[in-house]
PDB file of C-alpha atoms in Angstrom:
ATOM      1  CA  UNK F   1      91.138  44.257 -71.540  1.00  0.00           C
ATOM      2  CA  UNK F   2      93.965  45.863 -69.668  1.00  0.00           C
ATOM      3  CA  UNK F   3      93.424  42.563 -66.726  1.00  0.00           C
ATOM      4  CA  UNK F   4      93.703  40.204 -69.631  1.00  0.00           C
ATOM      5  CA  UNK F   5      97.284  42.030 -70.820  1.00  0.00           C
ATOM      6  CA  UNK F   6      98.593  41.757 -67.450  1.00  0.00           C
ATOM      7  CA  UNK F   7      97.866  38.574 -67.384  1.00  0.00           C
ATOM      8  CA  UNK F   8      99.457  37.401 -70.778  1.00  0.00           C
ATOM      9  CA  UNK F   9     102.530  39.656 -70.532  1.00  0.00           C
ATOM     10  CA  UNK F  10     103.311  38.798 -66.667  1.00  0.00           C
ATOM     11  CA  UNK F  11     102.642  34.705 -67.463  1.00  0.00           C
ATOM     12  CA  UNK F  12     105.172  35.544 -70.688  1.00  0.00           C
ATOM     13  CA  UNK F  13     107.829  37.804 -68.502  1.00  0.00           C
ATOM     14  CA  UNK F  14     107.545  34.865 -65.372  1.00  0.00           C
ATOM     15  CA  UNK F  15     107.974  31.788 -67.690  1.00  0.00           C
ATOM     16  CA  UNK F  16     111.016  33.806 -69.385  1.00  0.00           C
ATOM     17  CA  UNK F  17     112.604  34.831 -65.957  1.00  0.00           C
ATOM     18  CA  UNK F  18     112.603  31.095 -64.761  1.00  0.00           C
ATOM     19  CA  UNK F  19     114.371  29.916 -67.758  1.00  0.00           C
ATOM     20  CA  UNK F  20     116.983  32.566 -67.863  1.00  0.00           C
ATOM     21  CA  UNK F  21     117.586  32.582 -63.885  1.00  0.00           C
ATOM     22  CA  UNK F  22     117.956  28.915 -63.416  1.00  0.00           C
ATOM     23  CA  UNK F  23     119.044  28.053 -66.971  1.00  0.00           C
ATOM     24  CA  UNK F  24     121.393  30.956 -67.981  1.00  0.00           C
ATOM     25  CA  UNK F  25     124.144  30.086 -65.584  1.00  0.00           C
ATOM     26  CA  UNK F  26     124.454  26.134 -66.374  1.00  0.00           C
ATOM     27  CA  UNK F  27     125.430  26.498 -69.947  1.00  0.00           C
ATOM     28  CA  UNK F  28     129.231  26.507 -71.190  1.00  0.00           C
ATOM     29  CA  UNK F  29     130.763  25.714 -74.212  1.00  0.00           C
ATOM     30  CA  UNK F  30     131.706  22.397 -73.711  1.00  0.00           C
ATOM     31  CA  UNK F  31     127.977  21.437 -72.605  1.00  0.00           C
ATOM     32  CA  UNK F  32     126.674  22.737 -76.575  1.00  0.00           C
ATOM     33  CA  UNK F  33     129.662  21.746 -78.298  1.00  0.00           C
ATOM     34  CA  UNK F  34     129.502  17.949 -76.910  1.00  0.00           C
ATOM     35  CA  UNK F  35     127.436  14.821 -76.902  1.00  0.00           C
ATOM     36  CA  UNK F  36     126.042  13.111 -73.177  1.00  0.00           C
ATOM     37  CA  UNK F  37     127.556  10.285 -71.744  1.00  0.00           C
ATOM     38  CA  UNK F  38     126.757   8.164 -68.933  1.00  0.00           C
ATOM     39  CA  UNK F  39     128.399  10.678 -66.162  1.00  0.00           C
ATOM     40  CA  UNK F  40     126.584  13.316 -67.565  1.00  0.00           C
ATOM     41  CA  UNK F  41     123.129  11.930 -66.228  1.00  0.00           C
ATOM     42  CA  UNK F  42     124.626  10.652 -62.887  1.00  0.00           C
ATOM     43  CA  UNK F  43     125.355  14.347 -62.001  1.00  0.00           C
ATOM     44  CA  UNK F  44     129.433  13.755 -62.889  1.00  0.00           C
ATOM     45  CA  UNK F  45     130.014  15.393 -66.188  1.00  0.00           C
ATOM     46  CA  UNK F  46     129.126  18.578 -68.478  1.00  0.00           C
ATOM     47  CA  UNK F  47     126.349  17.548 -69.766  1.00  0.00           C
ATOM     48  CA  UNK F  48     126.543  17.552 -73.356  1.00  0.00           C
ATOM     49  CA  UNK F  49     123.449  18.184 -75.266  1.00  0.00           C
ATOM     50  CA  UNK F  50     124.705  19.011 -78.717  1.00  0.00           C
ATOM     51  CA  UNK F  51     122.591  15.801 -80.296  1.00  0.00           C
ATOM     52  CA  UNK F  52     119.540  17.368 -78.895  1.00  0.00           C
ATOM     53  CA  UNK F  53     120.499  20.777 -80.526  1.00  0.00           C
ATOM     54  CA  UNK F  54     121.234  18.648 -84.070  1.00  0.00           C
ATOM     55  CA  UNK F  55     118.364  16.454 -83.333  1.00  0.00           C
ATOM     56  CA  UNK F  56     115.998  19.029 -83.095  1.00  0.00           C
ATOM     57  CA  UNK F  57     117.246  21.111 -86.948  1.00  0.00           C
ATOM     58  CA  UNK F  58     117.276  17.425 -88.027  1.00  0.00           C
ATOM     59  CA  UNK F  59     113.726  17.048 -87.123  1.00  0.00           C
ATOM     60  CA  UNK F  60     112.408  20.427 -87.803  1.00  0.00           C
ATOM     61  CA  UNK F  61     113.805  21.808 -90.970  1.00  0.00           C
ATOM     62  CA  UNK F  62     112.608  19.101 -93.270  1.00  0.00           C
ATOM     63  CA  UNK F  63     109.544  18.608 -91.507  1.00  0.00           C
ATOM     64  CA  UNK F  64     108.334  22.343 -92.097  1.00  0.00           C
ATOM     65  CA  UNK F  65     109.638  22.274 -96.221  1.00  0.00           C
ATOM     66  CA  UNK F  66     107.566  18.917 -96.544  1.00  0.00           C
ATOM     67  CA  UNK F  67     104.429  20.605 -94.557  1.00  0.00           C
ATOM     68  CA  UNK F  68     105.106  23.867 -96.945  1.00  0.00           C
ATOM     69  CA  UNK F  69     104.884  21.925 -99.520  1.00  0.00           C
ATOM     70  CA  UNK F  70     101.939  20.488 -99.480  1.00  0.00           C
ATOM     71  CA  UNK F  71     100.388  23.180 -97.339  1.00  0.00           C
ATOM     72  CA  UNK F  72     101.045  25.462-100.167  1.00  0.00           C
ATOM     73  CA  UNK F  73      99.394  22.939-102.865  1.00  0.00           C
ATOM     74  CA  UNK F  74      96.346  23.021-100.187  1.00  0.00           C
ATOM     75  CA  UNK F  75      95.939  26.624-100.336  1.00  0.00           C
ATOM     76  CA  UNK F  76      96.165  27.524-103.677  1.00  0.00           C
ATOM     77  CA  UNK F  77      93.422  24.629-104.512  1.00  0.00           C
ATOM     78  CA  UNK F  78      91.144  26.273-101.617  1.00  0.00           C
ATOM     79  CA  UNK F  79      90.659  29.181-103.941  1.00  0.00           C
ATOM     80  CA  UNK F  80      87.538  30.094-106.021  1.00  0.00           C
ATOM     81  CA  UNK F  81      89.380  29.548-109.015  1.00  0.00           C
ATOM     82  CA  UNK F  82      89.764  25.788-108.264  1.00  0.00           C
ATOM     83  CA  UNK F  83      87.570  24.617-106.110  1.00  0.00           C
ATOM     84  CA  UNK F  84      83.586  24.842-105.150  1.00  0.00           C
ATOM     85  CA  UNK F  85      83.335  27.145-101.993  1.00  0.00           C
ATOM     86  CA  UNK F  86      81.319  25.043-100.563  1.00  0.00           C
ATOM     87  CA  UNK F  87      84.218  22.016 -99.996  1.00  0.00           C
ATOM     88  CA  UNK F  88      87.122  24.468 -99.696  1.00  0.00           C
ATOM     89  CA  UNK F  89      84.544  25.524 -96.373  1.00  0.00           C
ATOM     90  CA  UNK F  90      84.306  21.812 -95.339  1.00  0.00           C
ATOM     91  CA  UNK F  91      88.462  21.441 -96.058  1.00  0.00           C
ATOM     92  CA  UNK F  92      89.175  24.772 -94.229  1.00  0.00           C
ATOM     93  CA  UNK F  93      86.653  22.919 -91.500  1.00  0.00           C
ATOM     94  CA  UNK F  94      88.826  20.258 -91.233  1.00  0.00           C
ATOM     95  CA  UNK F  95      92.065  21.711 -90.756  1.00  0.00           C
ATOM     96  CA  UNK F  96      90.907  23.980 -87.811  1.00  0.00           C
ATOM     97  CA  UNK F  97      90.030  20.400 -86.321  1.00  0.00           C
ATOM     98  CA  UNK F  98      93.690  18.851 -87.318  1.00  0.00           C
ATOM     99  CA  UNK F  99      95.390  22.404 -85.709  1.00  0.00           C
ATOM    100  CA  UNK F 100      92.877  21.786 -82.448  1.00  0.00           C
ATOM    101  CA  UNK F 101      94.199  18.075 -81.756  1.00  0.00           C
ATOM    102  CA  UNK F 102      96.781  17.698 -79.331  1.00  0.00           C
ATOM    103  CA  UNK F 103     100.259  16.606 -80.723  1.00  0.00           C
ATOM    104  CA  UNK F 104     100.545  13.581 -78.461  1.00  0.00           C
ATOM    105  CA  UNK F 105      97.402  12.413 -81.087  1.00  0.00           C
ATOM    106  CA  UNK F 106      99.685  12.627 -83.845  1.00  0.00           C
ATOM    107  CA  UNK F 107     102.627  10.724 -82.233  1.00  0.00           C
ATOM    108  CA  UNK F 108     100.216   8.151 -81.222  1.00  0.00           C
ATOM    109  CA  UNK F 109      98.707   7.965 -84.426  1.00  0.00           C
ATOM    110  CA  UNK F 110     102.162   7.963 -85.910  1.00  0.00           C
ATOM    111  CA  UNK F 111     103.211   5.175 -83.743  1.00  0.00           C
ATOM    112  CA  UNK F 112     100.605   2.868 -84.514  1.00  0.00           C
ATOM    113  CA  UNK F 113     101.750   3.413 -87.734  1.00  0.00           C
ATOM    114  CA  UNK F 114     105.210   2.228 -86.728  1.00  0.00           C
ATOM    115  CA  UNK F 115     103.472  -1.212 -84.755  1.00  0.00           C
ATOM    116  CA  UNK F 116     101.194  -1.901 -88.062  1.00  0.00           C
ATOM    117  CA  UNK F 117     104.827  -1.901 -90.134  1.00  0.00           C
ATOM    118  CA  UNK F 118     107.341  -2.947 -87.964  1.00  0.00           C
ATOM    119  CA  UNK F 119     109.631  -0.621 -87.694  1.00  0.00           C
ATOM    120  CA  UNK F 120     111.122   1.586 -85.083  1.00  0.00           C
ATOM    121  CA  UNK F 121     111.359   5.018 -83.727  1.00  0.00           C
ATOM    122  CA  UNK F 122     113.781   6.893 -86.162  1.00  0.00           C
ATOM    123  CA  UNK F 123     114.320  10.429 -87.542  1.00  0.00           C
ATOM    124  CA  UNK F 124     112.318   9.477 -90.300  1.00  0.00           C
ATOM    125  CA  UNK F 125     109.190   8.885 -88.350  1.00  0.00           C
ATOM    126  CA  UNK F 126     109.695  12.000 -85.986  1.00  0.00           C
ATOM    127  CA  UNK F 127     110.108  14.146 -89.275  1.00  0.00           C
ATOM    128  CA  UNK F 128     106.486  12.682 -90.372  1.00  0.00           C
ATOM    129  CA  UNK F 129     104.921  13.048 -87.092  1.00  0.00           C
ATOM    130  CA  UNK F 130     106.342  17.053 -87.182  1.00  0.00           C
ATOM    131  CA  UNK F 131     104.735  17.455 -90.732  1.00  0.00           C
ATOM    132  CA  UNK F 132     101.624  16.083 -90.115  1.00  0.00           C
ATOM    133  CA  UNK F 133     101.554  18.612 -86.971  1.00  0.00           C
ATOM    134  CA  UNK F 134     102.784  21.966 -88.858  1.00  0.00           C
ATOM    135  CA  UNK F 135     100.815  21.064 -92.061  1.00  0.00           C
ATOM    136  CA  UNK F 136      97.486  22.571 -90.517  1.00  0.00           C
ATOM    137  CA  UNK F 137      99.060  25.649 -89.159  1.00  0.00           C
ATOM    138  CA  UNK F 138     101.014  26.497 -91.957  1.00  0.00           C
ATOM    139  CA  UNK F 139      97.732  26.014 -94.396  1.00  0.00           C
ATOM    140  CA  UNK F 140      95.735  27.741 -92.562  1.00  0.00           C
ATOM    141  CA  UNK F 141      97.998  30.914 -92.457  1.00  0.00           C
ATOM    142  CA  UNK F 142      98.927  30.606 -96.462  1.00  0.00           C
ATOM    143  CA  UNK F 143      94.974  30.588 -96.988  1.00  0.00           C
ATOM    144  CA  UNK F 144      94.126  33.579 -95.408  1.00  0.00           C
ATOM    145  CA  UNK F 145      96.935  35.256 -96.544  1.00  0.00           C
ATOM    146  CA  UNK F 146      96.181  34.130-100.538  1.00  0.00           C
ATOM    147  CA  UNK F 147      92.515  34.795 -99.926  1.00  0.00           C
ATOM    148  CA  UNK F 148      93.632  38.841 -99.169  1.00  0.00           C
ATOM    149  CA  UNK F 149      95.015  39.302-102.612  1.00  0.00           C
ATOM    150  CA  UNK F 150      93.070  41.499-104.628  1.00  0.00           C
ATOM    151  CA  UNK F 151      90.525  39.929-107.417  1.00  0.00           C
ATOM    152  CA  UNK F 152      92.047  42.304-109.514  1.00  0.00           C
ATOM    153  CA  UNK F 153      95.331  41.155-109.940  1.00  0.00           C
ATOM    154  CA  UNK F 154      93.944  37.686-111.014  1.00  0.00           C
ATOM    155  CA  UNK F 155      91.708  39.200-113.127  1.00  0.00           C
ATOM    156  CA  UNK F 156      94.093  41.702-114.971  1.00  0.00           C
ATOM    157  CA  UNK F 157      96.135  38.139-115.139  1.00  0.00           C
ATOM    158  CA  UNK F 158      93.620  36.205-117.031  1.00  0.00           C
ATOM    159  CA  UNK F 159      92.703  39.183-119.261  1.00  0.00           C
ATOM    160  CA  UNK F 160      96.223  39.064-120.182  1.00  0.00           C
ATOM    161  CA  UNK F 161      96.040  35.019-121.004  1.00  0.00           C
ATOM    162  CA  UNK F 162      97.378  33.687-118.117  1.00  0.00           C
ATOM    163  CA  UNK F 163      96.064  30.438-117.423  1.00  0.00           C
ATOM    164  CA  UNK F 164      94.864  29.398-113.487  1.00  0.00           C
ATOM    165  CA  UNK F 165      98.036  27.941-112.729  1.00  0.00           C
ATOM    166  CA  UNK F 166      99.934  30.599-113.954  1.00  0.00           C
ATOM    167  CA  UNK F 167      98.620  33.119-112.205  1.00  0.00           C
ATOM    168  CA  UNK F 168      97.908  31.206-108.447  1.00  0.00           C
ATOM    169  CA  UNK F 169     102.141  30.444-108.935  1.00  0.00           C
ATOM    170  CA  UNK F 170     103.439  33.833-110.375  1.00  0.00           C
ATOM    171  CA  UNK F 171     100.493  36.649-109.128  1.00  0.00           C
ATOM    172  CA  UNK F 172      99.134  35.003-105.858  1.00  0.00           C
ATOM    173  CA  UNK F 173     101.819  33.526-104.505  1.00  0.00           C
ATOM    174  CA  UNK F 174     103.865  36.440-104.960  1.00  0.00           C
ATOM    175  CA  UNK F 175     101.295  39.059-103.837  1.00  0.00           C
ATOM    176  CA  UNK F 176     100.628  36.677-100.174  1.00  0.00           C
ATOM    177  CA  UNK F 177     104.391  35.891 -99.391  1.00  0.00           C
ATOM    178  CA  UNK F 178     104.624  37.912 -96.813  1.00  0.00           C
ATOM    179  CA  UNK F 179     101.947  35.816 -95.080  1.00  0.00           C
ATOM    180  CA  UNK F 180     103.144  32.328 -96.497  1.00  0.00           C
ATOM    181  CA  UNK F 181     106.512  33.352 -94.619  1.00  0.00           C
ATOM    182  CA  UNK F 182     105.169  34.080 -91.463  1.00  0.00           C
ATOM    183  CA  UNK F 183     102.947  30.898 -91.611  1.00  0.00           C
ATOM    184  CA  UNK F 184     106.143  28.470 -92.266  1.00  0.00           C
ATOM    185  CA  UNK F 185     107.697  30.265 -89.910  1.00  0.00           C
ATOM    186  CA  UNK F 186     105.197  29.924 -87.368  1.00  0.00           C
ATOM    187  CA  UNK F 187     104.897  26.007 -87.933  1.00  0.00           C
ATOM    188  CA  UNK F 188     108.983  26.261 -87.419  1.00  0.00           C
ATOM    189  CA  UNK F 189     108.511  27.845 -84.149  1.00  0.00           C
ATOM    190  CA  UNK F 190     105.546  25.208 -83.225  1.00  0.00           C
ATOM    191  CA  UNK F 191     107.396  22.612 -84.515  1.00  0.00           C
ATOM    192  CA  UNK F 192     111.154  22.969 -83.078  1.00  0.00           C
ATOM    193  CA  UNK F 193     109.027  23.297 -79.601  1.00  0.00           C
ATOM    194  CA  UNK F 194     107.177  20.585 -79.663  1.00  0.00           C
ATOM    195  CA  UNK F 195     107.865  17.296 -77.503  1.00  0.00           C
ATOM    196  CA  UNK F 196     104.659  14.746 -77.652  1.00  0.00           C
ATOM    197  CA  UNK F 197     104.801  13.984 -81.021  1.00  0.00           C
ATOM    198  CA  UNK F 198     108.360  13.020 -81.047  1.00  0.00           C
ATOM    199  CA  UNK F 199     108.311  11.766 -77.810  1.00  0.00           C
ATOM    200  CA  UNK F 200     107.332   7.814 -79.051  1.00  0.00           C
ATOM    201  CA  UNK F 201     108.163   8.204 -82.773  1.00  0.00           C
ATOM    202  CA  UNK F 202     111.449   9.956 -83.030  1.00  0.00           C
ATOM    203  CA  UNK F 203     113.082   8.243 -80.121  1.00  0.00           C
ATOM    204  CA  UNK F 204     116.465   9.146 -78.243  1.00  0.00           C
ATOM    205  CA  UNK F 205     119.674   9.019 -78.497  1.00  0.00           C
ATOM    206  CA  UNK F 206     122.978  10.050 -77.004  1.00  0.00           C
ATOM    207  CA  UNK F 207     124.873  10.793 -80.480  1.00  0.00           C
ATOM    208  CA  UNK F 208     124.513  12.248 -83.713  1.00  0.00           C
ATOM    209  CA  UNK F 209     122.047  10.409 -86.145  1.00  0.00           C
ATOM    210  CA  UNK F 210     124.166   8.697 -88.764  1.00  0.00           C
ATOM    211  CA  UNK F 211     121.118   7.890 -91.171  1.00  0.00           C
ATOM    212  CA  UNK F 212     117.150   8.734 -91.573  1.00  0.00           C
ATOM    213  CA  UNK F 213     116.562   5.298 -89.865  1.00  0.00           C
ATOM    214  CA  UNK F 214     118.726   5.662 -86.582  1.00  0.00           C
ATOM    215  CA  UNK F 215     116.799   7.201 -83.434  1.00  0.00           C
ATOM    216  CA  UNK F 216     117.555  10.829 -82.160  1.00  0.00           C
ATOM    217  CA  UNK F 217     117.364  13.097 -79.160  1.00  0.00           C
ATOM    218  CA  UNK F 218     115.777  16.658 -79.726  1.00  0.00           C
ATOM    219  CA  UNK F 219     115.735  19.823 -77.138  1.00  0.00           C
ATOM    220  CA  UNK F 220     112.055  18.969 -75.840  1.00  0.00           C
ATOM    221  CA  UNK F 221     112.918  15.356 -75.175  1.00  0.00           C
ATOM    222  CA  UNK F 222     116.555  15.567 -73.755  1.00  0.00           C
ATOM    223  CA  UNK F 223     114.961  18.318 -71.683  1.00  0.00           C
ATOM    224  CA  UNK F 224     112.188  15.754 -70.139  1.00  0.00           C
ATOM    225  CA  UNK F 225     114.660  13.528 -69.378  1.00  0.00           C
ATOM    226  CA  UNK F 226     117.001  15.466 -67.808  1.00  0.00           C
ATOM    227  CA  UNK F 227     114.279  17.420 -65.487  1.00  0.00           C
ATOM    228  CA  UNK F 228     113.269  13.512 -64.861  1.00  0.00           C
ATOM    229  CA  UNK F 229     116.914  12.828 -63.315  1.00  0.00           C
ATOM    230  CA  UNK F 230     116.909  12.698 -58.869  1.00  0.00           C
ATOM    231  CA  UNK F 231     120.024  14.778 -59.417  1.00  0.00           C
ATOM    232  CA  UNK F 232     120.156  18.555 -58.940  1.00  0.00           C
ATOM    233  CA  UNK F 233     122.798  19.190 -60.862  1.00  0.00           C
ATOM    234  CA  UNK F 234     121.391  17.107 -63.904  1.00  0.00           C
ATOM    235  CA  UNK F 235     117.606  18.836 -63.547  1.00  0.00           C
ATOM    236  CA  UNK F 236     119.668  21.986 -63.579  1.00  0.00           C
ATOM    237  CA  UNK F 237     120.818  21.679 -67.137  1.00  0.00           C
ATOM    238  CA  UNK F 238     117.380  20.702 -68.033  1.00  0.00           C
ATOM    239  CA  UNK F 239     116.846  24.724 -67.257  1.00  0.00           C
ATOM    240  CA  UNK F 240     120.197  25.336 -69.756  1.00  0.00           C
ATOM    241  CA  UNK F 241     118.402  23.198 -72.551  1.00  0.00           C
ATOM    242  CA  UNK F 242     114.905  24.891 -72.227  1.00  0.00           C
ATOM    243  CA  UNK F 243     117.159  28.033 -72.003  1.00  0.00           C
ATOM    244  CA  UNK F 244     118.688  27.141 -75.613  1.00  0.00           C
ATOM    245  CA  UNK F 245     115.107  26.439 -76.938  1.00  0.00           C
ATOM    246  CA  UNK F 246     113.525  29.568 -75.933  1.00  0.00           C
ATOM    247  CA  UNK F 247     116.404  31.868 -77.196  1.00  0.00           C
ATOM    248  CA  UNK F 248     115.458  29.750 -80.677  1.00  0.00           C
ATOM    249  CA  UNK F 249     112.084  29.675 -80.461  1.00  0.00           C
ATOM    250  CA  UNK F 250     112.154  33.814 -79.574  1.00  0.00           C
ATOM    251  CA  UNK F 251     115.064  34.463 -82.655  1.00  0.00           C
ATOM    252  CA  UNK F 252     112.681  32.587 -84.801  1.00  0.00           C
ATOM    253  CA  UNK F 253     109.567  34.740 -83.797  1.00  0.00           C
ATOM    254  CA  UNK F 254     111.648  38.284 -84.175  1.00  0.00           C
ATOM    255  CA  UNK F 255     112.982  37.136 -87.274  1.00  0.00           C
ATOM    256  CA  UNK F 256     109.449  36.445 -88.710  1.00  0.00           C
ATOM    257  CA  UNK F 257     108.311  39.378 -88.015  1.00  0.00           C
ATOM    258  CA  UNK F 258     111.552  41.156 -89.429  1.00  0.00           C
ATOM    259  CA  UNK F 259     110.894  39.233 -92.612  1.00  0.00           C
ATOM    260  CA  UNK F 260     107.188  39.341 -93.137  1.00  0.00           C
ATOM    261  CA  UNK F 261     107.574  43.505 -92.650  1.00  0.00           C
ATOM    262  CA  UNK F 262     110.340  43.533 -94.734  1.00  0.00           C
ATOM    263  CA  UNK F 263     108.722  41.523 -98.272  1.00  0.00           C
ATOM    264  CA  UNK F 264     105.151  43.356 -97.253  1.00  0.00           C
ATOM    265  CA  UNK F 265     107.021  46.589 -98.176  1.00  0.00           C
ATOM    266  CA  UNK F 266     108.618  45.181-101.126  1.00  0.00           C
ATOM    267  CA  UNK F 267     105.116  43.367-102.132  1.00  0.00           C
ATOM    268  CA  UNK F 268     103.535  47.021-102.101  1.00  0.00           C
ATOM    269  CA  UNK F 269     106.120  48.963-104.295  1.00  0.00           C
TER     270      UNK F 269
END
């Protein structure tokens, strides 16, 4: 046990190091506050990276409210009250297989999708290809956090004449929050990380995203092709922009866990 610690926390401490030593040093204002141009991946300019920043909360946020959503309609319906145990086993089943595939399946899936219709690679396809990644995860972690709620409560709710509905959206939900939170929050972390699945649907771009339709750079993918560029200097920020990811990805973990303790206290007075 102690071998397999060591070897968890010293992978976790050497990945960290590398990204802080090589990446902590290339970033300045003007490289976050600025979009790339063509000097910036010939080695010549700052290196501007703030449409990967944009690209990436573009891509993320509504990609984890559409997988709550419908991760949360999955979850309640898994319960006895709804369902027959035996398909809620074969649906819980499935979505340990859809958490198991690798992401570049769902951008591939996701871009046959795109060949079959005609279109291509926008903000609006990366944003699918993120939900259909997060919306195992965060069902998974909402089910076994609404399965933990006492049969009591939903009894002492029906006794008092709440119907099924009422009391999975006012007693359950309320009573597994804390683990609902940490479960979107999770598929935020996995989500705002993640590169294969955007890599052929979401597309790149030097600016902004004006509209759902236009094609945009995130962190993962700027960071690919900058680490791709025969110029030092240009791999180097490629270490600044994994930098800026991990100090997200790591708020986004602490502040999780800040949360979930937070409403589990409140849940139990």
């Amino acid at each position: 046990m102690i071998i397999s610690v060591v070897i968890v926390i010293s992978s976790l401490l050497i990945i960290i190091g590398l990204v802080v030593y090589n990446g902590a040093s290339s970033i300045t204002l003007e490289m976050i506050t600025r979009t790339p141009s063509t000097a910036d991946y010939l080695g010549k300019g700052n290196g501007g990276i703030l449409n990967a920043i944009l690209g990436s909360l573009l891509l993320v946020f509504p990609a984890t409210g559409f997988a709550f959503l419908i991760g949360l309609g999955i979850a309640l319906y898994l319960q006895r009250d709804f369902t027959h145990p035996g398909f809620a086993t074969f649906i819980r089943f499935a979505l340990d297989i859809l958490w198991g595939i690798p992401s570049i399946l769902y951008g591939v899936f996701c871009f046959m999708v795109m060949i079959l219709l005609g279109i291509g690679a926008s903000l609006f396809v990366g944003i699918i290809a993120l939900t259909l990644l997060e919306i195992p995860i965060i069902t998974r972690y909402m089910d076994e956090s609404i399965s933990m709620v006492p049969s009591g409560l939903k009894e002492g709710a029906y006794s008092l004449g709440s119907t099924k509905v009422e009391t999975a959206m006012k007693v359950v939900r309320r009573q597994a929050f804390p683990g609902i939170l940490a479960g979107v929050l999770l598929g935020l972390g996995r989500g705002i990380g993640d590169a294969a699945s955007i890599l052929f649907t979401a597309g790149f771009s030097d600016s902004i995203p004006g509209s759902l339709f236009d094609g945009t750079a995130a962190l993962p993918t700027m960071i690919f092709n900058l680490y791709s560029s025969p110029f030092p200097l240009v791999r180097q920020r490629a270490y600044a922009a994994a930098f800026i990811l991990l100090v997200i990805v790591l708020l986004i973990s602490i502040f999780s866990r800040i949360l979930t303790k937070r409403f589990t206290k409140h849940v139990i007075r």
